[in-house]
XYZ file of C-alpha atoms in Angstrom:
783
model
C 45.278 -79.818 37.969
C 44.814 -75.990 37.546
C 46.125 -73.421 35.147
C 47.330 -69.854 35.519
C 46.160 -67.093 33.240
C 47.734 -67.412 29.828
C 48.264 -71.177 29.998
C 46.101 -73.603 27.982
C 43.460 -75.434 29.958
C 43.886 -79.195 30.508
C 42.745 -81.055 27.425
C 40.199 -82.327 26.654
C 38.144 -80.032 28.900
C 34.620 -80.642 30.083
C 31.863 -78.464 28.912
C 29.043 -77.141 31.154
C 27.413 -74.358 29.142
C 25.300 -74.689 26.062
C 23.084 -72.614 23.846
C 20.038 -74.345 22.398
C 18.318 -72.677 19.426
C 14.547 -73.429 19.710
C 13.360 -71.032 16.916
C 15.391 -69.603 14.084
C 13.250 -66.648 13.059
C 12.541 -63.393 14.915
C 9.507 -61.001 15.228
C 11.803 -58.013 15.210
C 14.126 -56.828 12.440
C 16.987 -55.263 14.405
C 19.591 -53.860 11.895
C 22.539 -54.680 14.150
C 21.563 -58.419 14.593
C 24.573 -60.703 13.993
C 22.274 -63.731 13.170
C 20.329 -62.131 10.297
C 22.229 -59.016 9.261
C 25.876 -60.122 9.270
C 27.991 -62.357 7.176
C 26.569 -65.804 8.149
C 23.227 -66.485 6.566
C 22.833 -70.164 7.509
C 19.572 -69.423 9.250
C 17.763 -69.401 5.935
C 18.219 -73.183 5.568
C 17.306 -74.207 9.124
C 13.928 -75.355 10.424
C 11.944 -72.552 11.896
C 11.492 -74.467 15.187
C 13.170 -77.347 16.886
C 11.678 -80.750 16.601
C 10.994 -83.027 19.618
C 13.588 -85.499 18.215
C 16.223 -82.822 18.198
C 15.483 -81.774 21.697
C 15.821 -85.375 22.896
C 19.077 -85.835 21.015
C 20.544 -82.670 22.452
C 19.403 -83.461 26.006
C 20.919 -87.003 25.639
C 24.259 -85.519 24.528
C 24.380 -82.959 27.277
C 23.421 -85.612 29.937
C 26.005 -88.092 28.514
C 28.873 -85.627 28.790
C 27.791 -84.633 32.279
C 27.720 -88.168 33.466
C 31.066 -89.055 31.960
C 32.851 -85.998 33.302
C 31.097 -85.850 36.701
C 29.705 -82.316 35.996
C 27.410 -81.309 38.841
C 25.829 -78.223 37.200
C 24.918 -77.484 33.579
C 23.878 -74.102 32.157
C 21.576 -74.173 29.128
C 20.352 -71.047 27.403
C 17.279 -71.110 25.108
C 17.929 -68.895 22.154
C 16.921 -68.004 18.765
C 15.982 -66.069 16.679
C 13.251 -65.450 19.184
C 12.541 -68.362 21.534
C 9.092 -67.057 22.505
C 7.909 -67.655 18.923
C 7.841 -71.312 19.928
C 4.797 -70.542 22.053
C 3.792 -71.892 25.492
C 3.083 -75.486 24.178
C 6.436 -75.717 22.332
C 8.445 -74.263 25.264
C 6.758 -76.600 27.771
C 7.666 -79.478 25.553
C 11.306 -78.464 25.406
C 11.675 -77.655 29.111
C 9.983 -80.755 30.262
C 12.127 -82.964 28.098
C 15.335 -81.255 28.941
C 14.668 -81.583 32.699
C 13.627 -85.162 32.366
C 16.825 -86.168 30.545
C 19.476 -83.945 32.326
C 18.341 -83.486 35.869
C 18.973 -87.068 36.971
C 22.622 -86.459 36.191
C 23.325 -82.777 36.938
C 21.572 -79.715 38.157
C 20.082 -77.846 35.304
C 20.427 -74.025 35.235
C 17.968 -72.956 32.507
C 18.179 -69.499 30.988
C 16.559 -67.673 28.044
C 17.571 -64.745 26.017
C 14.613 -62.806 24.524
C 13.425 -59.529 23.025
C 10.449 -59.792 25.481
C 7.801 -58.724 22.896
C 5.688 -61.866 23.296
C 6.172 -62.431 27.108
C 2.936 -63.026 28.913
C 1.916 -63.946 32.547
C 1.163 -67.439 31.265
C 4.671 -67.848 30.025
C 6.091 -66.380 33.178
C 4.126 -68.984 35.116
C 5.687 -71.597 32.897
C 9.105 -70.274 33.546
C 8.568 -70.165 37.327
C 7.444 -73.837 37.126
C 10.630 -74.820 35.261
C 13.076 -72.438 37.011
C 13.929 -70.478 33.844
C 15.658 -67.061 34.178
C 14.986 -64.663 31.385
C 17.336 -62.035 29.987
C 15.732 -59.229 27.930
C 17.455 -57.181 25.229
C 16.977 -53.370 25.678
C 19.289 -50.633 24.411
C 18.006 -47.765 26.657
C 15.139 -45.286 26.440
C 12.680 -45.195 23.457
C 15.028 -43.085 21.276
C 18.076 -45.319 21.993
C 16.251 -48.579 21.685
C 14.557 -47.497 18.446
C 17.690 -46.818 16.612
C 17.994 -50.555 15.885
C 15.325 -52.680 17.732
C 12.267 -52.156 15.484
C 9.714 -54.292 13.901
C 10.026 -55.020 10.050
C 7.564 -52.242 9.272
C 9.665 -49.741 11.288
C 7.442 -49.662 14.302
C 8.986 -49.247 17.772
C 9.316 -52.229 20.090
C 10.178 -50.156 23.174
C 6.711 -50.177 24.843
C 6.453 -54.004 24.455
C 9.808 -54.609 25.825
C 9.146 -52.430 28.890
C 5.875 -54.237 29.397
C 7.840 -57.485 29.572
C 10.300 -56.061 32.091
C 7.395 -54.873 34.231
C 6.168 -58.481 34.185
C 9.463 -59.733 35.354
C 9.579 -57.165 38.235
C 6.420 -58.597 39.718
C 7.112 -60.335 43.080
C 5.736 -63.633 41.680
C 8.083 -63.528 38.659
C 11.092 -61.652 39.989
C 13.003 -64.850 40.436
C 12.835 -65.319 36.605
C 14.503 -61.993 35.895
C 18.031 -62.559 34.766
C 18.970 -59.150 33.567
C 19.158 -56.885 30.506
C 21.485 -57.106 27.464
C 22.324 -53.744 25.935
C 24.085 -53.432 22.631
C 26.135 -50.246 22.693
C 25.575 -47.490 20.110
C 27.940 -44.609 20.879
C 25.554 -42.098 19.350
C 23.236 -42.688 22.378
C 23.789 -40.722 25.522
C 25.542 -43.085 27.910
C 23.981 -41.511 31.059
C 20.563 -41.672 29.584
C 20.998 -45.361 28.684
C 22.345 -46.173 32.062
C 19.537 -44.466 33.884
C 16.914 -46.041 31.544
C 18.326 -49.567 32.246
C 18.730 -49.015 35.951
C 15.055 -47.829 36.198
C 14.004 -51.386 35.091
C 15.691 -52.733 38.287
C 17.571 -55.498 36.615
C 19.738 -57.853 38.677
C 22.458 -57.596 35.992
C 23.296 -55.552 32.925
C 25.392 -56.750 29.999
C 26.857 -54.034 27.752
C 27.732 -55.743 24.432
C 30.190 -54.202 21.999
C 28.415 -54.420 18.642
C 29.815 -57.331 16.690
C 32.310 -56.098 14.076
C 35.542 -57.153 12.380
C 38.388 -55.510 10.522
C 36.410 -56.260 7.310
C 33.337 -54.402 8.655
C 34.640 -52.163 11.482
C 32.327 -50.454 13.963
C 31.417 -46.698 13.464
C 33.414 -44.273 15.554
C 31.770 -40.869 15.491
C 33.645 -39.825 18.619
C 37.162 -40.939 17.667
C 39.354 -43.927 18.000
C 38.317 -44.786 21.538
C 34.667 -43.923 21.225
C 33.472 -47.101 22.903
C 35.872 -46.834 25.866
C 34.872 -43.311 26.427
C 31.182 -44.161 26.356
C 31.686 -47.041 28.841
C 33.900 -45.024 31.195
C 31.143 -42.372 31.507
C 28.864 -45.134 32.685
C 31.602 -46.760 34.899
C 32.280 -43.477 36.827
C 28.547 -42.932 37.350
C 28.011 -46.547 38.394
C 30.830 -46.158 40.990
C 29.336 -42.966 42.319
C 25.951 -44.610 42.655
C 27.567 -47.321 44.803
C 27.558 -50.040 42.029
C 23.758 -50.542 42.414
C 23.604 -53.383 39.832
C 25.990 -56.056 38.543
C 27.476 -54.832 35.303
C 29.311 -57.938 33.938
C 31.956 -56.222 31.887
C 33.048 -53.923 34.728
C 32.955 -56.717 37.344
C 35.039 -58.958 35.031
C 37.718 -56.328 34.482
C 37.807 -55.507 38.207
C 38.146 -59.143 39.059
C 41.025 -59.803 36.529
C 42.753 -56.662 37.821
C 43.521 -58.495 41.152
C 44.164 -61.873 39.518
C 40.590 -63.246 39.676
C 38.652 -64.884 36.927
C 36.624 -62.910 34.329
C 33.744 -65.433 34.122
C 33.091 -64.464 30.476
C 34.540 -65.051 27.058
C 34.296 -61.364 26.281
C 37.488 -60.462 28.168
C 40.193 -62.337 30.130
C 42.135 -65.480 29.603
C 39.853 -67.914 31.428
C 39.603 -71.242 29.743
C 36.050 -70.698 28.570
C 33.766 -71.863 25.881
C 30.273 -72.919 25.055
C 28.669 -74.990 22.337
C 25.637 -73.973 20.380
C 23.006 -76.461 19.116
C 20.904 -75.073 16.210
C 17.286 -75.928 15.499
C 18.448 -78.755 13.045
C 20.630 -80.260 15.707
C 23.965 -78.879 14.205
C 26.724 -78.199 16.709
C 28.328 -74.795 16.244
C 30.787 -72.373 17.841
C 29.648 -69.324 19.707
C 27.114 -67.158 17.822
C 29.432 -64.205 17.774
C 31.454 -66.089 15.124
C 28.687 -65.523 12.596
C 29.851 -61.931 12.177
C 33.218 -63.082 10.708
C 32.184 -64.860 7.531
C 29.550 -67.125 6.231
C 30.018 -70.509 7.878
C 32.499 -69.319 10.502
C 30.485 -70.882 13.350
C 29.948 -74.261 11.646
C 31.983 -77.296 12.484
C 30.110 -80.042 10.388
C 28.873 -82.026 13.473
C 25.347 -82.715 14.900
C 23.804 -84.031 18.001
C 22.447 -87.119 16.282
C 25.875 -88.541 15.382
C 28.460 -86.669 17.560
C 29.069 -86.532 21.277
C 30.190 -83.454 23.167
C 33.672 -84.997 23.518
C 33.935 -85.125 19.681
C 32.773 -81.401 19.491
C 35.309 -80.083 22.061
C 38.080 -81.993 20.314
C 37.271 -80.410 16.957
C 40.157 -78.188 15.765
C 38.010 -75.061 15.433
C 36.680 -75.547 18.982
C 40.261 -76.105 20.270
C 41.400 -72.862 18.511
C 38.569 -71.020 20.362
C 39.985 -72.101 23.747
C 43.734 -71.598 23.341
C 44.010 -68.586 25.633
C 47.285 -66.679 25.389
C 48.786 -69.095 22.854
C 45.911 -68.287 20.477
C 46.604 -64.607 20.347
C 48.675 -62.725 17.822
C 52.083 -61.469 18.732
C 50.812 -57.901 19.385
C 48.342 -59.207 21.972
C 50.789 -61.506 23.617
C 53.163 -58.607 24.132
C 50.528 -56.205 25.487
C 50.685 -55.226 29.187
C 46.923 -55.783 29.748
C 46.572 -59.000 27.911
C 45.731 -60.803 31.181
C 42.603 -58.687 31.526
C 41.739 -58.092 27.829
C 42.379 -61.596 26.652
C 42.286 -60.295 23.092
C 38.595 -59.685 23.262
C 36.067 -61.924 21.427
C 37.798 -63.956 18.822
C 35.260 -62.843 16.129
C 36.233 -59.291 16.593
C 39.880 -60.163 15.503
C 38.861 -61.355 12.064
C 40.404 -59.768 8.893
C 40.320 -60.890 5.331
C 44.111 -61.086 5.054
C 45.074 -62.378 8.606
C 42.079 -64.411 9.593
C 41.850 -64.273 13.336
C 45.596 -63.587 13.899
C 45.022 -59.877 14.708
C 44.243 -57.730 17.707
C 40.550 -56.999 18.293
C 38.902 -54.311 16.139
C 38.214 -52.848 19.629
C 41.855 -53.044 20.736
C 42.221 -49.261 21.439
C 38.988 -49.213 23.370
C 39.666 -52.197 25.463
C 43.133 -50.971 26.453
C 41.915 -47.445 27.328
C 39.001 -48.964 29.380
C 41.246 -51.360 31.240
C 44.016 -48.876 31.880
C 41.627 -46.168 33.151
C 39.694 -48.609 35.381
C 42.997 -49.918 36.836
C 43.932 -46.343 37.634
C 40.517 -45.511 38.932
C 39.315 -48.580 41.006
C 35.988 -48.094 42.812
C 37.584 -46.934 46.039
C 39.362 -44.060 44.336
C 37.276 -43.272 41.133
C 34.885 -41.031 43.040
C 37.712 -38.869 44.399
C 39.354 -38.772 40.955
C 36.205 -37.352 39.389
C 34.581 -34.916 41.834
C 32.313 -33.555 39.178
C 30.260 -36.771 39.672
C 30.119 -36.488 43.329
C 26.985 -34.459 43.715
C 25.259 -35.415 40.536
C 21.870 -34.189 39.420
C 19.949 -37.282 40.376
C 20.028 -39.998 42.986
C 19.475 -43.719 42.828
C 16.646 -45.030 40.514
C 16.422 -41.719 38.762
C 14.704 -40.028 41.683
C 15.320 -36.224 41.279
C 17.527 -35.036 44.085
C 15.331 -32.006 44.485
C 12.321 -34.119 45.265
C 14.165 -36.274 47.793
C 15.750 -33.294 49.510
C 12.455 -31.384 49.655
C 10.714 -34.324 51.217
C 13.415 -35.090 53.854
C 13.974 -31.389 54.493
C 10.599 -31.282 56.212
C 12.304 -33.164 59.040
C 10.110 -36.211 58.220
C 10.261 -38.340 55.115
C 7.886 -40.383 53.073
C 7.916 -44.137 52.705
C 9.118 -43.742 49.081
C 12.102 -41.622 50.172
C 13.144 -44.101 52.725
C 12.793 -46.926 50.299
C 15.180 -45.199 47.986
C 17.638 -44.482 50.719
C 17.459 -48.163 51.689
C 18.038 -49.080 48.109
C 21.121 -46.885 47.914
C 22.461 -48.405 51.225
C 21.923 -51.899 49.788
C 23.900 -50.969 46.700
C 26.678 -49.540 48.831
C 26.952 -52.819 50.868
C 26.955 -54.808 47.683
C 29.878 -52.703 46.409
C 31.818 -53.288 49.629
C 31.186 -57.071 49.300
C 32.439 -57.109 45.742
C 35.686 -55.537 46.949
C 35.858 -58.218 49.622
C 35.302 -60.818 47.001
C 38.187 -59.341 45.111
C 40.477 -59.626 48.220
C 39.561 -63.310 48.886
C 39.813 -64.515 45.323
C 41.884 -67.653 45.197
C 41.596 -68.344 48.950
C 39.261 -70.829 50.690
C 36.946 -67.990 51.626
C 36.115 -67.481 47.840
C 33.773 -70.488 47.975
C 31.332 -68.570 50.208
C 31.318 -65.623 47.809
C 30.731 -67.936 44.884
C 27.675 -69.471 46.656
C 26.304 -65.933 47.429
C 26.711 -65.046 43.709
C 24.754 -68.156 42.624
C 22.083 -67.567 45.189
C 21.772 -63.950 44.057
C 20.596 -65.309 40.685
C 18.328 -68.016 42.126
C 17.012 -66.260 45.248
C 17.637 -62.530 44.884
C 15.118 -61.620 47.670
C 16.880 -63.786 50.235
C 20.281 -62.192 49.353
C 18.842 -58.656 49.510
C 17.273 -59.420 52.932
C 20.496 -60.645 54.310
C 22.486 -57.796 52.822
C 20.095 -55.323 54.444
C 21.243 -56.444 57.906
C 22.288 -53.122 59.448
C 25.614 -54.270 60.852
C 26.903 -55.952 57.704
C 28.356 -52.670 56.396
C 30.386 -52.313 59.557
C 31.872 -55.838 59.200
C 32.680 -55.128 55.570
C 34.499 -51.802 56.298
C 36.338 -53.584 59.152
C 37.607 -56.238 56.668
C 38.589 -53.717 54.061
C 40.352 -51.333 56.525
C 41.065 -53.286 59.776
C 42.280 -51.415 62.823
C 46.016 -51.594 63.672
C 46.751 -55.055 65.091
C 43.548 -56.536 63.848
C 43.124 -59.115 61.031
C 40.317 -59.033 58.506
C 37.351 -61.405 59.524
C 37.028 -63.061 56.092
C 35.459 -66.127 57.748
C 32.302 -64.126 58.378
C 31.660 -64.364 54.662
C 30.771 -67.988 55.291
C 28.240 -66.950 57.891
C 26.697 -64.453 55.505
C 26.393 -67.169 52.822
C 24.849 -69.570 55.249
C 22.265 -66.946 56.289
C 21.335 -66.412 52.727
C 20.880 -70.238 52.166
C 18.827 -70.573 55.274
C 16.563 -67.676 54.212
C 16.222 -69.161 50.640
C 15.754 -72.684 51.811
C 18.656 -73.820 49.518
C 20.759 -76.818 50.492
C 24.475 -76.255 50.922
C 27.466 -77.075 53.082
C 29.831 -74.410 54.251
C 32.410 -73.456 56.875
C 31.538 -70.617 59.316
C 33.327 -68.981 62.280
C 32.683 -70.068 65.854
C 32.861 -67.223 68.307
C 32.717 -67.868 72.043
C 30.900 -71.046 71.392
C 28.333 -69.397 69.035
C 27.709 -69.685 65.290
C 26.158 -66.375 64.136
C 23.896 -66.061 61.216
C 23.514 -62.399 60.428
C 20.015 -61.098 60.988
C 18.687 -64.528 62.066
C 20.304 -65.552 65.291
C 23.029 -67.702 66.759
C 23.479 -71.358 67.838
C 25.539 -72.392 70.800
C 27.879 -75.317 70.205
C 29.837 -77.112 73.050
C 33.224 -77.436 71.356
C 35.863 -75.946 73.475
C 38.938 -74.706 71.545
C 37.195 -74.905 68.229
C 37.234 -71.804 65.968
C 35.245 -73.124 63.013
C 32.126 -75.080 62.508
C 30.621 -76.877 59.510
C 27.059 -75.967 58.540
C 24.906 -78.278 56.415
C 21.836 -76.233 55.332
C 18.787 -78.330 54.330
C 15.288 -76.901 53.527
C 15.685 -73.786 55.619
C 17.201 -75.516 58.689
C 20.741 -76.497 59.327
C 23.075 -78.894 61.188
C 26.180 -77.475 62.784
C 29.183 -79.591 63.508
C 32.271 -78.585 65.525
C 34.651 -80.996 67.204
C 32.483 -83.847 68.519
C 29.367 -81.633 68.812
C 26.463 -81.831 66.350
C 23.412 -79.629 66.668
C 20.413 -79.561 64.381
C 18.210 -76.504 63.935
C 14.961 -77.014 62.081
C 13.408 -74.501 59.708
C 11.551 -71.490 61.158
C 8.490 -72.553 62.988
C 9.910 -75.917 64.220
C 10.928 -76.787 67.717
C 14.360 -75.089 68.242
C 17.158 -77.040 70.137
C 18.677 -75.822 73.327
C 21.215 -73.059 72.525
C 19.400 -71.546 69.614
C 19.257 -67.763 70.110
C 17.047 -65.880 67.654
C 17.112 -62.189 66.979
C 14.234 -60.848 69.023
C 11.337 -59.457 66.983
C 8.770 -56.905 68.347
C 5.438 -56.547 66.510
C 3.944 -53.039 67.070
C 1.143 -51.272 65.305
C 2.221 -51.592 61.672
C 5.947 -51.650 62.659
C 8.201 -54.719 63.055
C 11.544 -54.015 64.721
C 14.334 -56.293 65.920
C 16.048 -55.935 69.315
C 19.588 -56.958 68.448
C 21.616 -57.852 71.555
C 23.553 -60.497 69.657
C 25.313 -59.488 66.522
C 29.127 -59.473 66.801
C 29.415 -56.145 64.873
C 26.641 -54.178 66.704
C 29.170 -52.422 68.897
C 29.661 -49.452 66.558
C 28.281 -46.629 68.707
C 29.906 -44.062 70.944
C 28.409 -45.837 73.991
C 28.888 -49.504 74.948
C 26.201 -52.023 74.057
C 24.569 -54.442 76.556
C 25.095 -58.160 76.584
C 22.223 -60.615 75.885
C 19.009 -59.602 77.602
C 17.396 -62.080 79.997
C 13.673 -62.852 79.610
C 12.606 -60.165 82.193
C 14.822 -57.478 80.525
C 13.415 -58.474 77.051
C 9.833 -58.232 78.250
C 10.539 -54.874 79.777
C 12.102 -53.586 76.520
C 9.106 -54.805 74.524
C 6.819 -52.861 76.812
C 8.892 -49.754 76.576
C 9.034 -49.856 72.813
C 5.313 -50.376 72.540
C 4.584 -47.446 74.794
C 7.119 -45.226 72.936
C 5.618 -46.134 69.545
C 2.171 -45.019 70.833
C 3.749 -41.665 71.843
C 5.265 -41.293 68.393
C 2.040 -42.022 66.594
C 0.342 -39.430 68.750
C 2.883 -36.590 68.948
C 5.029 -37.145 65.805
C 2.680 -38.698 63.198
C 4.850 -37.343 60.324
C 7.742 -39.580 61.485
C 5.647 -42.872 61.381
C 6.050 -43.688 57.781
C 9.769 -43.217 57.774
C 10.314 -45.192 60.875
C 8.293 -48.075 59.653
C 10.281 -48.190 56.387
C 13.792 -47.326 57.473
C 14.297 -48.366 61.004
C 14.388 -52.190 61.483
C 16.765 -52.714 64.499
C 17.140 -51.302 68.007
C 20.327 -52.237 69.867
C 20.279 -51.831 73.707
C 23.003 -49.637 75.163
C 24.352 -49.891 78.608
C 22.812 -47.378 81.064
C 24.896 -44.423 82.133
C 26.072 -44.824 85.734
C 24.938 -41.212 86.406
C 21.462 -41.866 84.924
C 21.851 -39.658 81.846
C 19.974 -40.708 78.692
C 22.130 -42.218 75.994
C 21.388 -42.899 72.218
C 23.491 -43.089 69.059
C 23.447 -43.736 65.401
C 26.255 -45.007 63.162
C 26.958 -44.093 59.455
C 27.852 -47.725 59.075
C 24.482 -49.104 60.268
C 21.625 -47.772 58.268
C 18.345 -49.143 59.596
C 19.640 -49.386 63.200
C 20.250 -47.213 66.190
C 21.411 -47.754 69.793
C 19.553 -46.493 72.835
C 19.163 -47.011 76.568
C 15.790 -48.015 77.904
C 13.803 -45.019 79.169
C 10.329 -43.798 79.945
C 7.928 -43.861 76.975
C 8.113 -40.109 76.295
C 11.864 -40.024 76.523
C 12.363 -43.141 74.453
C 10.005 -41.795 71.776
C 12.334 -38.607 71.635
C 15.464 -40.753 71.492
C 14.165 -42.936 68.603
C 13.076 -39.950 66.555
C 16.290 -37.949 67.373
C 18.574 -40.815 66.347
C 16.617 -41.757 63.262
C 17.130 -38.218 61.997
C 20.836 -39.024 62.129
C 20.241 -42.328 60.306
C 18.385 -40.545 57.505
C 20.835 -37.717 57.071
C 23.737 -40.056 57.073
C 22.163 -42.024 54.180
C 21.515 -38.758 52.263
C 25.189 -37.749 52.669
C 26.148 -41.179 51.184
C 24.515 -40.282 47.930
C 24.489 -36.479 47.746
C 27.156 -34.050 48.719
C 25.521 -31.281 50.707
C 28.659 -29.289 51.693
C 32.184 -28.627 50.649
C 34.352 -31.325 52.385
C 37.371 -29.070 52.417
C 35.516 -26.599 54.736
C 37.419 -26.662 58.059
C 35.912 -23.885 60.125
C 33.942 -25.013 63.168
C 30.431 -23.670 63.893
C 28.863 -22.440 67.192
C 25.607 -24.299 68.050
C 23.397 -23.356 70.980
C 22.969 -26.905 72.304
C 26.731 -27.361 72.922
C 29.556 -25.436 74.363
C 32.263 -26.698 71.982
C 32.120 -25.648 68.216
C 31.116 -28.358 65.792
C 32.375 -29.272 62.390
C 29.964 -28.423 59.605
C 28.464 -31.938 59.274
C 28.048 -32.305 63.013
C 26.173 -29.018 63.042
C 23.980 -30.122 60.111
C 23.247 -33.430 61.859
C 22.404 -31.685 65.133
C 20.108 -29.153 63.441
C 18.178 -31.875 61.659
C 17.726 -33.905 64.769
C 16.675 -30.885 66.972
C 14.161 -29.850 64.309
C 12.272 -33.167 64.744
C 12.335 -32.830 68.527
C 10.889 -29.309 68.214
C 8.098 -30.819 66.166
C 7.423 -33.450 68.851
C 7.062 -30.772 71.587
C 4.807 -28.685 69.266
C 2.296 -31.408 69.173
C 2.186 -31.901 72.973
C -0.136 -29.960 75.320
C 0.826 -27.878 78.315
C 3.093 -25.078 79.419
C 6.132 -27.392 79.720
C 5.776 -28.659 76.186
C 5.331 -25.053 74.890
C 8.594 -24.069 76.654
C 10.526 -27.071 75.371
C 9.225 -26.519 71.863
C 10.303 -22.823 72.001
C 13.802 -23.897 73.085
C 14.276 -26.457 70.334
C 12.742 -24.178 67.775
C 15.119 -21.366 68.567
C 18.185 -23.616 68.651
C 17.256 -24.957 65.291
C 16.519 -21.569 63.764
C 19.921 -20.185 64.966
C 21.746 -23.241 63.624
C 20.080 -22.891 60.216
C 21.216 -19.334 59.958
C 24.760 -20.420 60.978
C 24.823 -23.110 58.207
C 23.386 -20.841 55.633
C 26.052 -18.218 56.439
C 29.057 -20.469 55.816
C 29.025 -20.267 52.080
C 30.085 -24.013 52.171
C 26.813 -25.568 51.179
C 26.444 -27.101 47.771
C 23.388 -26.470 45.630
C 21.890 -29.579 47.179
C 22.871 -28.458 50.630
C 21.335 -25.005 50.236
C 18.107 -26.572 49.043
C 17.937 -28.948 51.940
C 18.629 -26.253 54.541
C 16.152 -23.876 52.816
C 13.510 -26.501 53.013
C 14.075 -26.916 56.747
C 13.686 -23.214 57.174
C 10.408 -23.062 55.056
C 9.015 -26.026 57.201
C 9.712 -24.193 60.438
C 8.154 -20.942 58.965
C 5.057 -22.935 58.319
C 4.625 -23.648 62.132
C 2.356 -20.629 62.406
C 1.811 -20.974 66.201
C 5.477 -20.560 66.975
C 6.644 -17.511 68.823
C 9.024 -15.332 66.745
């Protein structure tokens, strides 16, 4: 049985999320803390730390409920106070006993929320061992964080918290990094807070409205919608940046806007709820209730005497889950109630009306929702062109630094890494839009699997999302050509590829195209099942079994003996550069020239030899291109040869990290690779920084073509020819000198043409000026 938004959930519900308080004191004295500074002061009478017997009783109750309800997965958050005060020994005891009791019944998803001050490598090792994902509280840069998050003596905690985040970013601990929780203070600069949090590279950011009630309302120095205005500044910047990180509040509101689930109790009408277990074993409602009045979270039950079924049948727990029927008349009649859900129940409290009120953040929530609905991600950028160019690019890298580096015609490893990060964020944003479109359909299961794996195996998700042709598939789905249907089923192949990379067991449906199951970036398996369009993949330990019709094929993990019909993506190992030869992906045909079919062994061997020889030429005649190519070019797609023998190569804005080319002599192939990679780089720059006025319509004359070019085409050609001039500059002989002079003069004339348009933005002017400065530095060039 299912429910629609606004209906009550079936009763009694099952419960699969718990908060376990393992320590009831804290080493910080944050003045906005709802546990110690708000109405409820029950912490004073609780044990400082949880006892072994309490852990065992709590674990027994959770396992008992999961067994009786058939719950397959339980999320358990260790909380406080500050849970790290329990120490390594105490935490090891808790984690060991929880796993021993619960895991025979249900998969245990362990989390922890901490201020991070006491985090050490030893504790991180413990969390890796037990699969604990840690969320850290941080309110922004030092000034923002120190408004509230200080030690009792007034000292700053910012440096210690950043040290903890640096630990979690280490490759060996990254899997334990759950994200950052930021409590909003509207006196802090929202852009500064967002950039400071983004610099910590979190997988998720939670912006928390400070807990408040009508008895003790929040400060509003900027007016009645201060909090909405603060959040909308970040929302627009987040969209402009390509949604580089999961921000739960925004994603929840975007999901509910198209009829999806919010996935949180903060907004929406999902039948949600969790139970809290205090250090003395008392069952309580969500901690946010402590801000309402003393004892508001208590229900008089404990783990020693009362089961979870008793807890969720308690009248106060039932009131917390009543959905639309539990809201006041004002909320029930509101046009955005399906997205708002009345906000947190605690925020509705008043001395006169109890919880029968709108949220104290009602005006903020309504403005935030209405504005986001009017400015969804696909149109928000256009609606706010003042954000289009921005002053900084992804990860806080100054635009000037990036443009100066790439304006040399080359590009450092660091610059290409940042462009790749921006592209990954762009692809993630497209996939979130696809998830919104498939919500409520059978394809949604694939997305839910990807979301889960993104928390458990972030590196595997990022590696799969970096596949160059994924962006083209996503854009095809969101805007299919006339007469074509979106290929939603490919989402299953994407999820399967992530599971194979992560070595996570799953079972999922995938498309079957021309007898092949494609796993993006990995390869394809042939299945003899005529007429079948779907296959079932059972992934186990990094390998998989594919079933379609009567055919069953098993592919072992990488390194095993592959079955007949397994077609891997070809890898070529060169001197410090690994590149794929992709003649397989169903979305690789995104260039102006047609791609080849599958290469036979002789053709593949020939391609390997050609690429090796071309790479040697690049290292010798274009050493400044080597770092960028190694970092930002991962895939070569063979193009069909021109019947007349002319050279062909191409890049696509929808395929960062890839280019298409025909096979050619080593010198010619080296030029083609460098030429097209210039287009790849500049396309990625144009995705994150506006270099010219998009309304400029005049076409420019360029010396290498007879037909006038649009401004972007002229800019792309200039950048590409600059690199070829550099290649010929490094080669000896009269022919090389002649060719260098030709490309140099072409580029010089085009730079003058671009500079004279008056259509370049400040960033565009800087980029073109840097190109000119670089060419001026080639002192041996004829003028």
